[in-house]
Short mmCIF file of C-alpha atoms in Angstrom, two decimals:
data_model
loop_
_atom_site.label_atom_id
_atom_site.label_comp_id
_atom_site.label_asym_id
_atom_site.label_seq_id
_atom_site.Cartn_x
_atom_site.Cartn_y
_atom_site.Cartn_z
CA MET A 1 7.71 -10.87 19.22
CA LYS A 2 10.47 -12.08 22.05
CA GLU A 3 12.88 -9.84 20.20
CA LEU A 4 10.75 -6.74 20.17
CA ILE A 5 9.08 -7.12 23.67
CA PRO A 6 11.68 -8.65 26.16
CA ASN A 7 10.54 -10.46 29.34
CA LEU A 8 10.30 -7.40 31.62
CA ALA A 9 10.62 -9.41 34.77
CA SER A 10 14.39 -10.03 33.74
CA ALA A 11 15.03 -6.96 31.79
CA GLN A 12 17.04 -5.26 34.43
CA ASP A 13 19.48 -7.98 34.54
CA VAL A 14 20.42 -7.68 30.93
CA PRO A 15 22.53 -4.88 29.73
CA PRO A 16 20.48 -3.17 27.09
CA THR A 17 23.15 -2.15 24.61
CA LYS A 18 24.71 -5.85 24.43
CA ALA A 19 21.01 -7.75 24.65
CA PHE A 20 19.15 -5.36 22.43
CA GLY A 21 21.34 -3.94 19.88
CA ILE A 22 20.88 -0.47 21.29
CA ILE A 23 23.48 1.79 19.92
CA PHE A 24 22.63 4.89 22.34
CA ASP A 25 20.77 4.19 25.43
CA VAL A 26 18.37 6.39 27.00
CA ASP A 27 20.91 8.33 29.04
CA ASP A 28 23.54 8.52 26.41
CA ARG A 29 24.53 11.75 24.41
CA PRO A 30 25.66 11.14 20.77
CA PRO A 31 28.14 13.13 19.14
CA PRO A 32 26.94 16.59 18.06
CA LEU A 33 26.51 15.55 14.36
CA GLN A 34 24.83 12.42 15.08
CA TRP A 35 22.65 14.07 17.66
CA LEU A 36 21.47 16.46 15.04
CA VAL A 37 20.90 13.68 12.53
CA PHE A 38 18.97 11.42 14.65
CA SER A 39 16.83 14.15 16.07
CA PHE A 40 15.98 15.43 12.67
CA GLN A 41 15.04 11.75 11.87
CA HIS A 42 12.65 11.82 14.69
CA PHE A 43 11.17 15.10 13.47
CA MET A 44 10.55 13.86 9.83
CA VAL A 45 8.90 10.71 11.12
CA ALA A 46 6.63 12.84 13.45
CA PHE A 47 6.04 15.48 10.98
CA ALA A 48 3.15 13.98 8.95
CA GLY A 49 1.25 13.46 12.13
CA MET A 50 1.68 16.70 13.72
CA ILE A 51 1.00 18.73 10.40
CA GLY A 52 -1.57 16.54 9.35
CA VAL A 53 -3.93 17.29 12.38
CA PRO A 54 -4.02 21.23 11.81
CA LEU A 55 -4.31 20.89 8.06
CA ALA A 56 -7.14 18.42 8.42
CA LEU A 57 -9.05 20.63 11.05
CA SER A 58 -8.49 23.53 8.91
CA SER A 59 -10.18 21.94 6.08
CA MET A 60 -13.09 20.69 8.30
CA ILE A 61 -14.02 24.16 9.73
CA LYS A 62 -12.87 26.17 6.68
CA LEU A 63 -9.99 28.28 8.30
CA SER A 64 -8.44 31.16 6.29
CA PHE A 65 -5.02 30.74 5.17
CA ALA A 66 -3.65 33.25 7.84
CA GLU A 67 -5.62 31.06 10.67
CA GLN A 68 -4.32 28.10 9.46
CA THR A 69 -0.69 29.26 9.46
CA THR A 70 -1.15 30.47 12.97
CA LEU A 71 -2.82 27.13 14.10
CA ILE A 72 0.27 25.07 12.52
CA SER A 73 2.88 27.54 14.12
CA GLY A 74 1.12 26.89 17.67
CA VAL A 75 0.77 22.88 17.16
CA LEU A 76 4.56 22.99 16.30
CA VAL A 77 5.78 25.31 19.19
CA ALA A 78 3.29 23.51 21.63
CA GLY A 79 4.40 19.89 20.54
CA GLY A 80 8.17 20.87 20.90
CA VAL A 81 7.56 22.38 24.54
CA VAL A 82 5.83 19.17 25.75
CA THR A 83 8.41 16.74 23.76
CA VAL A 84 11.09 18.54 25.87
CA ILE A 85 9.17 18.33 29.20
CA GLN A 86 8.46 14.68 28.63
CA THR A 87 11.89 13.59 27.72
CA LEU A 88 14.13 15.91 30.14
CA GLY A 89 11.36 16.11 32.90
CA VAL A 90 10.19 18.99 35.11
CA GLY A 91 9.84 17.75 38.50
CA PRO A 92 7.33 15.01 38.67
CA ILE A 93 6.35 15.89 34.98
CA GLY A 94 7.90 13.82 32.13
CA ALA A 95 8.81 10.32 31.81
CA ARG A 96 12.61 11.14 30.80
CA LEU A 97 12.24 8.52 28.18
CA PRO A 98 12.56 9.23 24.27
CA ILE A 99 9.05 10.09 23.52
CA VAL A 100 7.36 12.56 21.10
CA ASN A 101 4.21 14.49 22.10
CA ASP A 102 2.16 16.50 19.48
CA ALA A 103 -1.21 16.83 18.03
CA ALA A 104 -3.39 13.88 18.11
CA PHE A 105 -5.97 12.75 15.24
CA LYS A 106 -8.33 11.27 17.57
CA PHE A 107 -9.45 14.68 18.83
CA LEU A 108 -10.55 15.81 15.16
CA GLY A 109 -14.30 15.06 15.96
CA PRO A 110 -14.45 16.66 19.04
CA LEU A 111 -12.27 19.92 18.04
CA ALA A 112 -14.87 20.45 15.08
CA LEU A 113 -17.59 20.09 17.33
CA ALA A 114 -16.38 22.62 19.90
CA TYR A 115 -15.47 24.99 16.99
CA LYS A 116 -19.07 25.26 15.94
CA PHE A 117 -20.26 25.70 19.40
CA GLY A 118 -17.89 28.43 20.48
CA GLY A 119 -14.91 29.01 17.97
CA PHE A 120 -11.26 28.51 19.28
CA GLY A 121 -12.35 29.65 22.66
CA ALA A 122 -14.43 26.87 23.29
CA ILE A 123 -11.82 24.55 21.87
CA TYR A 124 -9.29 25.97 24.25
CA GLY A 125 -11.46 25.89 27.33
CA ALA A 126 -12.36 22.34 26.69
CA VAL A 127 -8.72 21.42 26.26
CA ILE A 128 -7.67 23.13 29.45
CA ILE A 129 -10.42 21.58 31.46
CA SER A 130 -9.87 18.09 30.25
CA GLY A 131 -6.24 18.22 30.34
CA PHE A 132 -6.08 18.96 34.06
CA ILE A 133 -8.74 16.33 34.65
CA THR A 134 -6.87 13.77 32.91
CA ALA A 135 -3.54 14.82 34.65
CA THR A 136 -5.29 14.26 38.04
CA LEU A 137 -6.73 10.88 37.13
CA GLY A 138 -3.54 9.85 35.49
CA ILE A 139 -1.50 9.94 38.74
CA GLY A 140 -3.36 6.70 39.48
CA MET A 141 -1.82 4.94 36.20
CA ALA A 142 1.25 4.20 37.89
CA TYR A 143 -0.47 1.48 39.84
CA ILE A 144 -1.24 -0.64 36.69
CA GLN A 145 2.28 -1.11 36.31
CA LYS A 146 2.17 -4.82 37.17
CA PHE A 147 -0.57 -5.42 34.72
CA LEU A 148 1.41 -4.22 31.70
CA THR A 149 2.73 -7.67 30.95
CA PRO A 150 4.87 -8.46 27.80
CA PHE A 151 1.75 -9.89 26.15
CA LEU A 152 -0.35 -6.83 26.65
CA VAL A 153 2.31 -4.58 25.54
CA ALA A 154 2.81 -6.52 22.38
CA ALA A 155 -0.96 -6.53 21.70
CA PHE A 156 -1.00 -2.66 22.37
CA LEU A 157 1.81 -2.36 19.70
CA ILE A 158 0.16 -4.53 17.23
CA VAL A 159 -3.33 -2.48 17.59
CA VAL A 160 -1.74 0.98 17.53
CA GLY A 161 0.53 -0.16 14.53
CA PHE A 162 -2.36 -1.35 12.54
CA SER A 163 -4.63 1.72 13.70
CA LEU A 164 -2.07 3.93 12.18
CA LEU A 165 -0.91 2.04 9.03
CA PRO A 166 -3.84 3.45 7.13
CA ILE A 167 -2.57 6.89 7.40
CA GLY A 168 1.14 5.63 6.29
CA VAL A 169 -0.65 3.58 3.29
CA ASN A 170 -2.74 6.50 2.12
CA ASN A 171 0.25 8.68 1.93
CA LEU A 172 2.29 6.02 0.01
CA LEU A 173 -0.50 5.61 -2.73
CA ALA A 174 -0.73 9.42 -2.69
CA VAL A 175 -4.71 8.87 -2.32
CA GLY A 176 -6.62 11.88 -3.19
CA LYS A 177 -3.77 13.65 -4.81
CA PRO A 178 -3.60 14.65 -8.65
CA TYR A 179 -0.54 12.27 -9.31
CA ALA A 180 -2.16 9.36 -7.27
CA ALA A 181 -1.49 5.93 -9.21
CA SER A 182 0.89 7.74 -11.76
CA TYR A 183 4.54 6.11 -12.55
CA PRO A 184 6.28 9.07 -11.02
CA ALA A 185 4.28 8.67 -7.79
CA LEU A 186 4.82 4.92 -7.79
CA ILE A 187 8.45 5.45 -8.25
CA ALA A 188 8.57 8.14 -5.54
CA ALA A 189 7.05 5.60 -3.33
CA ALA A 190 9.11 2.42 -4.15
CA VAL A 191 12.48 3.75 -4.07
CA PRO A 192 12.75 5.39 -0.59
CA LEU A 193 10.81 2.30 0.74
CA ALA A 194 13.53 -0.05 -0.81
CA ILE A 195 16.12 2.09 0.75
CA ILE A 196 14.57 2.03 4.18
CA ILE A 197 14.05 -1.57 4.14
CA TYR A 198 17.32 -2.45 2.58
CA PHE A 199 19.52 -0.22 5.17
CA SER A 200 17.27 -1.34 8.14
CA MET A 201 17.96 -4.91 7.56
CA THR A 202 21.39 -5.15 5.84
CA ARG A 203 23.95 -7.85 6.92
CA ILE A 204 26.81 -6.09 5.23
CA GLN A 205 29.16 -5.18 8.19
CA ARG A 206 30.36 -1.81 6.53
CA LEU A 207 26.67 -0.64 5.84
CA GLN A 208 25.10 -1.43 9.37
CA GLY A 209 26.03 1.86 10.50
CA LEU A 210 23.56 3.45 8.11
CA ARG A 211 20.55 1.49 9.82
CA THR A 212 20.26 4.26 12.38
CA VAL A 213 19.43 6.79 9.87
CA SER A 214 17.59 4.44 7.26
CA VAL A 215 14.25 6.38 7.47
CA LEU A 216 16.04 9.75 7.13
CA LEU A 217 18.12 8.41 4.18
CA GLY A 218 14.91 7.29 2.30
CA PHE A 219 13.39 10.73 3.10
CA ILE A 220 16.26 12.65 1.40
CA ILE A 221 16.81 10.27 -1.47
CA GLY A 222 12.90 10.31 -2.13
CA TYR A 223 12.84 14.06 -1.74
CA ILE A 224 15.40 14.77 -4.38
CA LEU A 225 13.98 11.89 -6.80
CA SER A 226 10.57 13.81 -6.25
CA ALA A 227 12.03 16.99 -7.32
CA GLY A 228 13.50 15.62 -10.42
CA LEU A 229 10.09 14.11 -11.35
CA GLY A 230 8.08 17.13 -10.60
CA LEU A 231 6.10 15.92 -7.72
CA ILE A 232 6.85 18.82 -5.34
CA ASN A 233 5.19 22.22 -5.42
CA TRP A 234 7.50 24.86 -4.60
CA GLU A 235 5.01 27.94 -4.48
CA PRO A 236 4.30 27.17 -0.85
CA VAL A 237 7.87 27.45 -0.15
CA ALA A 238 8.50 30.41 -1.96
CA THR A 239 5.75 32.47 -0.50
CA ALA A 240 6.37 31.35 3.24
CA ALA A 241 7.59 33.88 5.62
CA TRP A 242 11.22 33.39 7.09
CA PHE A 243 9.90 34.26 10.73
CA GLY A 244 6.64 34.49 12.52
CA VAL A 245 5.40 33.37 15.75
CA ALA A 246 1.65 33.30 17.23
CA LEU A 247 1.14 34.98 20.43
CA PRO A 248 -0.67 33.19 23.08
CA PHE A 249 -4.19 32.82 22.56
CA SER A 250 -4.01 34.57 19.15
CA LEU A 251 -6.98 32.42 17.80
CA GLY A 252 -9.40 32.90 20.76
CA VAL A 253 -9.43 33.39 24.34
CA PRO A 254 -10.69 30.28 26.48
CA SER A 255 -14.33 30.33 27.28
CA TRP A 256 -16.53 27.89 28.96
CA PRO A 257 -17.28 25.04 26.42
CA GLY A 258 -20.09 23.41 28.35
CA ILE A 259 -20.11 20.16 30.25
CA ALA A 260 -20.88 17.86 27.34
CA LEU A 261 -17.80 19.22 25.55
CA ALA A 262 -15.53 19.03 28.71
CA VAL A 263 -16.58 15.55 29.17
CA THR A 264 -16.04 14.50 25.64
CA PHE A 265 -12.74 15.76 25.68
CA SER A 266 -11.93 14.18 28.95
CA VAL A 267 -12.93 10.84 27.55
CA VAL A 268 -10.74 10.98 24.48
CA TYR A 269 -7.85 12.33 26.76
CA MET A 270 -8.41 9.12 28.85
CA ALA A 271 -7.89 6.93 25.64
CA CYS A 272 -4.69 8.96 24.97
CA LEU A 273 -3.49 8.29 28.30
CA ILE A 274 -3.74 4.59 28.08
CA GLU A 275 -2.20 4.96 24.88
CA THR A 276 0.64 7.07 26.33
CA ALA A 277 1.36 4.70 29.23
CA GLY A 278 1.59 1.69 26.85
CA ASP A 279 4.03 3.82 24.54
CA ALA A 280 6.22 4.60 27.74
CA THR A 281 6.23 0.86 28.58
CA ALA A 282 7.13 -0.12 24.93
CA VAL A 283 9.85 2.32 24.63
CA SER A 284 11.17 0.92 28.11
CA ALA A 285 10.70 -2.81 26.83
CA ILE A 286 12.49 -2.04 23.53
CA LEU A 287 15.42 -0.28 25.78
CA GLY A 288 15.46 -3.97 27.66
CA ARG A 289 14.38 -2.58 31.05
CA ARG A 290 11.09 -2.55 33.20
CA ILE A 291 9.26 0.69 33.37
CA SER A 292 8.90 2.38 36.94
CA ALA A 293 5.82 3.80 38.36
CA ARG A 294 7.48 7.39 38.38
CA GLN A 295 8.01 7.15 34.74
CA ILE A 296 4.48 6.07 33.86
CA ARG A 297 3.23 8.89 36.45
CA GLY A 298 5.37 11.25 34.77
CA ALA A 299 4.44 10.25 31.00
CA VAL A 300 0.48 10.92 31.76
CA LEU A 301 1.06 13.82 33.73
CA ALA A 302 2.96 15.40 30.71
CA ASP A 303 0.24 14.04 28.58
CA GLY A 304 -2.59 15.53 30.57
CA LEU A 305 -0.70 18.96 31.23
CA SER A 306 0.08 19.19 27.60
CA GLY A 307 -3.83 20.45 27.08
CA PRO A 308 -3.26 23.76 29.00
CA ILE A 309 0.21 24.09 27.24
CA SER A 310 -1.10 23.46 23.67
CA ALA A 311 -4.05 25.90 24.48
CA ILE A 312 -1.38 28.62 25.89
CA PHE A 313 0.79 28.29 22.55
CA GLY A 314 -2.11 28.05 20.36
CA GLY A 315 -1.67 24.42 19.60
CA LEU A 316 -4.23 21.37 19.73
CA PRO A 317 -4.62 18.51 22.18
CA MET A 318 -1.83 15.90 22.02
CA SER A 319 -0.74 12.61 22.82
CA THR A 320 2.49 10.42 22.36
CA TYR A 321 3.41 9.26 18.80
CA GLY A 322 3.46 5.48 18.26
CA GLN A 323 5.49 5.98 14.97
CA ASN A 324 8.33 7.52 16.98
CA VAL A 325 8.45 4.43 19.04
CA GLY A 326 8.53 2.21 16.07
CA LEU A 327 11.55 4.46 14.96
CA ILE A 328 13.58 3.61 18.08
CA ARG A 329 13.04 0.03 17.18
CA LEU A 330 14.29 0.21 13.75
CA SER A 331 17.36 2.48 14.48
CA HIS A 332 18.33 1.28 17.58
CA VAL A 333 18.97 4.84 18.92
CA GLY A 334 17.13 5.16 22.28
CA SER A 335 18.47 8.42 23.88
CA ARG A 336 16.06 10.66 25.53
CA TYR A 337 18.33 13.65 24.63
CA VAL A 338 18.09 12.83 20.97
CA VAL A 339 14.16 13.20 20.95
CA ALA A 340 14.70 16.45 23.14
CA GLY A 341 16.61 17.77 20.25
CA THR A 342 13.55 16.79 18.29
CA GLY A 343 11.44 19.04 20.61
CA VAL A 344 13.85 21.94 19.89
CA MET A 345 13.49 21.61 16.20
CA LEU A 346 9.75 21.72 16.51
CA ILE A 347 9.94 24.94 18.26
CA LEU A 348 12.42 26.45 15.89
CA MET A 349 10.21 25.08 12.84
CA GLY A 350 7.25 26.64 14.42
CA VAL A 351 8.65 30.28 14.45
CA VAL A 352 10.37 29.80 10.97
CA PRO A 353 7.66 29.07 8.37
CA LYS A 354 9.93 28.81 5.46
CA PHE A 355 11.50 25.78 6.99
CA SER A 356 8.12 24.25 7.76
CA ALA A 357 6.90 24.96 4.40
CA LEU A 358 10.20 23.10 2.87
CA ILE A 359 9.65 19.81 4.70
CA GLY A 360 5.64 20.17 4.23
CA ALA A 361 6.42 20.20 0.45
CA MET A 362 7.63 16.51 0.53
CA PRO A 363 5.45 14.47 -1.75
CA ASN A 364 2.90 12.02 -0.07
CA PRO A 365 4.67 8.85 -1.54
CA VAL A 366 7.81 9.63 -0.06
CA LEU A 367 6.62 10.45 3.39
CA GLY A 368 4.18 7.43 3.46
CA ALA A 369 7.40 5.17 2.78
CA GLY A 370 8.73 6.06 6.20
CA LEU A 371 5.39 6.02 7.95
CA VAL A 372 4.58 2.57 6.63
CA MET A 373 7.82 1.17 8.24
CA THR A 374 7.71 3.12 11.39
CA PHE A 375 3.97 2.06 11.84
#
């Protein structure tokens, strides 16, 4: 516990790269090739969550394939824009920390309810209103900094990790898939999981450099193995277009959602706001430093304003991703420029459906292996 959440009171007095094993600190810029690899690793870890939300919502409200494709594109582009703002900052907006923002599962219920009330117009109306409300209230979050003790941060990480773990386990076991509990699925889950564990914990000096890409290495080997085992459906990849981008509000023009929906979305956003403050504090602790009031305020401002931004690009309400915080601890790479690169990748993937389909074809057991470790 002490290794994961250092004493914040003395964190500023200890060089993070020496005391906590961080290879690239928050303002470091890795060499181009490493930068690309580290950014892609964050993309892969976040992909299940960001793509899972629009897929789940599409199933709940019975969207057509064209509408689903447009929604996925909007989620990727909007998430990329907000992640870049969160990491690099725009004025007072953004924590300037390595934090990924994208679509949040906790909004699924309110989203389905809003769609039944008034389609995507009601969804975007509720997201815009609640986002501005959250951004306004979030300014006061900076004043709780002194209450974010190591104990509370550790408790937050445990709660978030356990709350997300079922998503990783369900993917790992391929729950609901035709190949669930089959030998190929078990092999596809066990091999990448073993690779990630081994390379992230190895004591062999010449192999320790691979710990920074242990999750990505597990994904690549698991993907290749799954292709050989016949677990990948290549049809969506073959039929996906090479280029396509959704115009603003292409699924519906924002409309008044009603007070009940506006309040409901605001309440969920406030829960996300607390989670965002915890994620930002956890990242700072992993990097061996005390988070500042400006950083907390910037983080929650970006979180709240992600609502209007996601609505413009046709995405869904967002929050920070705890699994990517876990990846920083696992990989020892804490550069915000690496995660900003992930934001750029999200934008590019959002306008190139062919590449999104290629990554989306990854079998659940392989994806679950990486998620279980990072969660």
